[in-house]
Short mmCIF file of C-alpha atoms in Angstrom, two decimals:
data_model
loop_
_atom_site.label_atom_id
_atom_site.label_comp_id
_atom_site.label_asym_id
_atom_site.label_seq_id
_atom_site.Cartn_x
_atom_site.Cartn_y
_atom_site.Cartn_z
CA ARG A 88 98.19 127.20 46.02
CA GLY A 89 97.25 126.13 42.67
CA LEU A 90 94.21 125.96 41.13
CA ARG A 91 94.20 121.90 40.81
CA ASP A 92 95.37 121.83 43.96
CA VAL A 93 92.47 123.30 45.93
CA MET A 94 89.58 121.71 43.47
CA PRO A 95 87.95 118.22 45.11
CA ALA A 96 88.17 115.04 43.28
CA GLY A 97 84.61 114.37 42.00
CA PRO A 98 83.35 117.79 40.34
CA PRO A 99 80.67 119.68 41.86
CA PRO A 100 77.24 120.99 41.76
CA SER A 101 78.76 123.57 40.55
CA VAL A 102 81.51 126.20 40.90
CA GLY A 103 81.48 130.17 41.38
CA LEU A 104 84.38 131.90 40.33
CA VAL A 105 85.64 135.67 41.27
CA VAL A 106 87.68 137.23 39.34
CA GLY A 107 89.90 140.23 40.90
CA PRO A 108 90.33 143.16 39.47
CA GLU A 109 93.72 144.38 38.20
CA GLY A 110 96.53 144.33 40.71
CA GLY A 111 94.51 142.18 42.82
CA LEU A 112 91.89 141.49 45.14
CA SER A 113 92.76 144.24 48.19
CA CYS A 114 93.33 141.82 51.95
CA ASP A 115 90.15 142.73 52.96
CA GLU A 116 87.93 141.58 50.62
CA ALA A 117 89.78 138.67 49.88
CA ARG A 118 89.36 138.15 53.68
CA PHE A 119 86.32 138.53 53.28
CA LEU A 120 85.04 136.03 50.81
CA GLU A 121 87.15 133.59 52.13
CA ASP A 122 85.30 134.28 55.50
CA ARG A 123 82.42 132.88 53.33
CA GLY A 124 83.27 130.03 52.43
CA ALA A 125 85.82 131.32 49.35
CA VAL A 126 88.79 129.51 48.62
CA ARG A 127 92.05 131.33 47.37
CA ALA A 128 93.64 129.83 44.13
CA SER A 129 96.76 131.26 41.86
CA MET A 130 96.74 129.69 38.22
CA GLY A 131 100.44 129.78 38.56
CA ASP A 132 102.79 132.74 36.73
CA LEU A 133 99.97 134.33 34.06
CA ILE A 134 99.05 137.14 33.73
CA LEU A 135 95.70 137.28 32.07
CA ARG A 136 93.46 140.67 32.15
CA THR A 137 90.24 140.55 33.54
CA GLU A 138 87.67 139.96 30.76
CA SER A 139 89.74 136.21 30.09
CA ALA A 140 91.04 135.17 33.96
CA GLY A 141 87.06 133.55 34.54
CA PRO A 142 86.75 132.20 31.21
CA HIS A 143 89.75 131.00 31.02
CA ALA A 144 89.78 129.09 35.21
CA ALA A 145 86.91 127.70 33.57
CA MET A 146 87.97 125.86 31.16
CA LEU A 147 91.35 125.11 32.95
CA ILE A 148 88.20 123.27 36.09
CA ARG A 149 86.83 121.43 33.16
CA TYR A 150 89.51 120.55 31.82
CA HIS A 151 90.74 118.90 35.21
CA TYR A 152 87.28 117.46 35.32
CA GLY A 153 87.37 115.47 31.97
CA LEU A 154 84.37 117.64 30.71
CA LEU A 155 85.77 119.45 27.38
CA LYS A 156 84.16 115.69 26.08
CA PRO A 157 81.28 116.13 23.33
CA GLY A 158 78.05 116.40 25.63
CA GLY A 159 80.68 118.70 28.19
CA ASP A 160 79.30 115.17 30.22
CA ALA A 161 82.60 113.34 32.31
CA ARG A 162 81.13 110.10 32.93
CA GLY A 163 82.08 108.76 29.87
#
């Protein structure tokens, strides 16, 4: 599922991102996180370095909720 498909309708109070190592998380690691409430999502066909994947995902989430306006407030 894509990142947009797993995000709630409105901006959540906080978001935690887990970025796997280059090559991805193992099945056991992914299962461990999902057992604790994590939701797995893809950012599509992009191949990103580990150090850039987190900031990229954060900006996609902020853009989705309209939080890139001056002041970072989606309310107006």
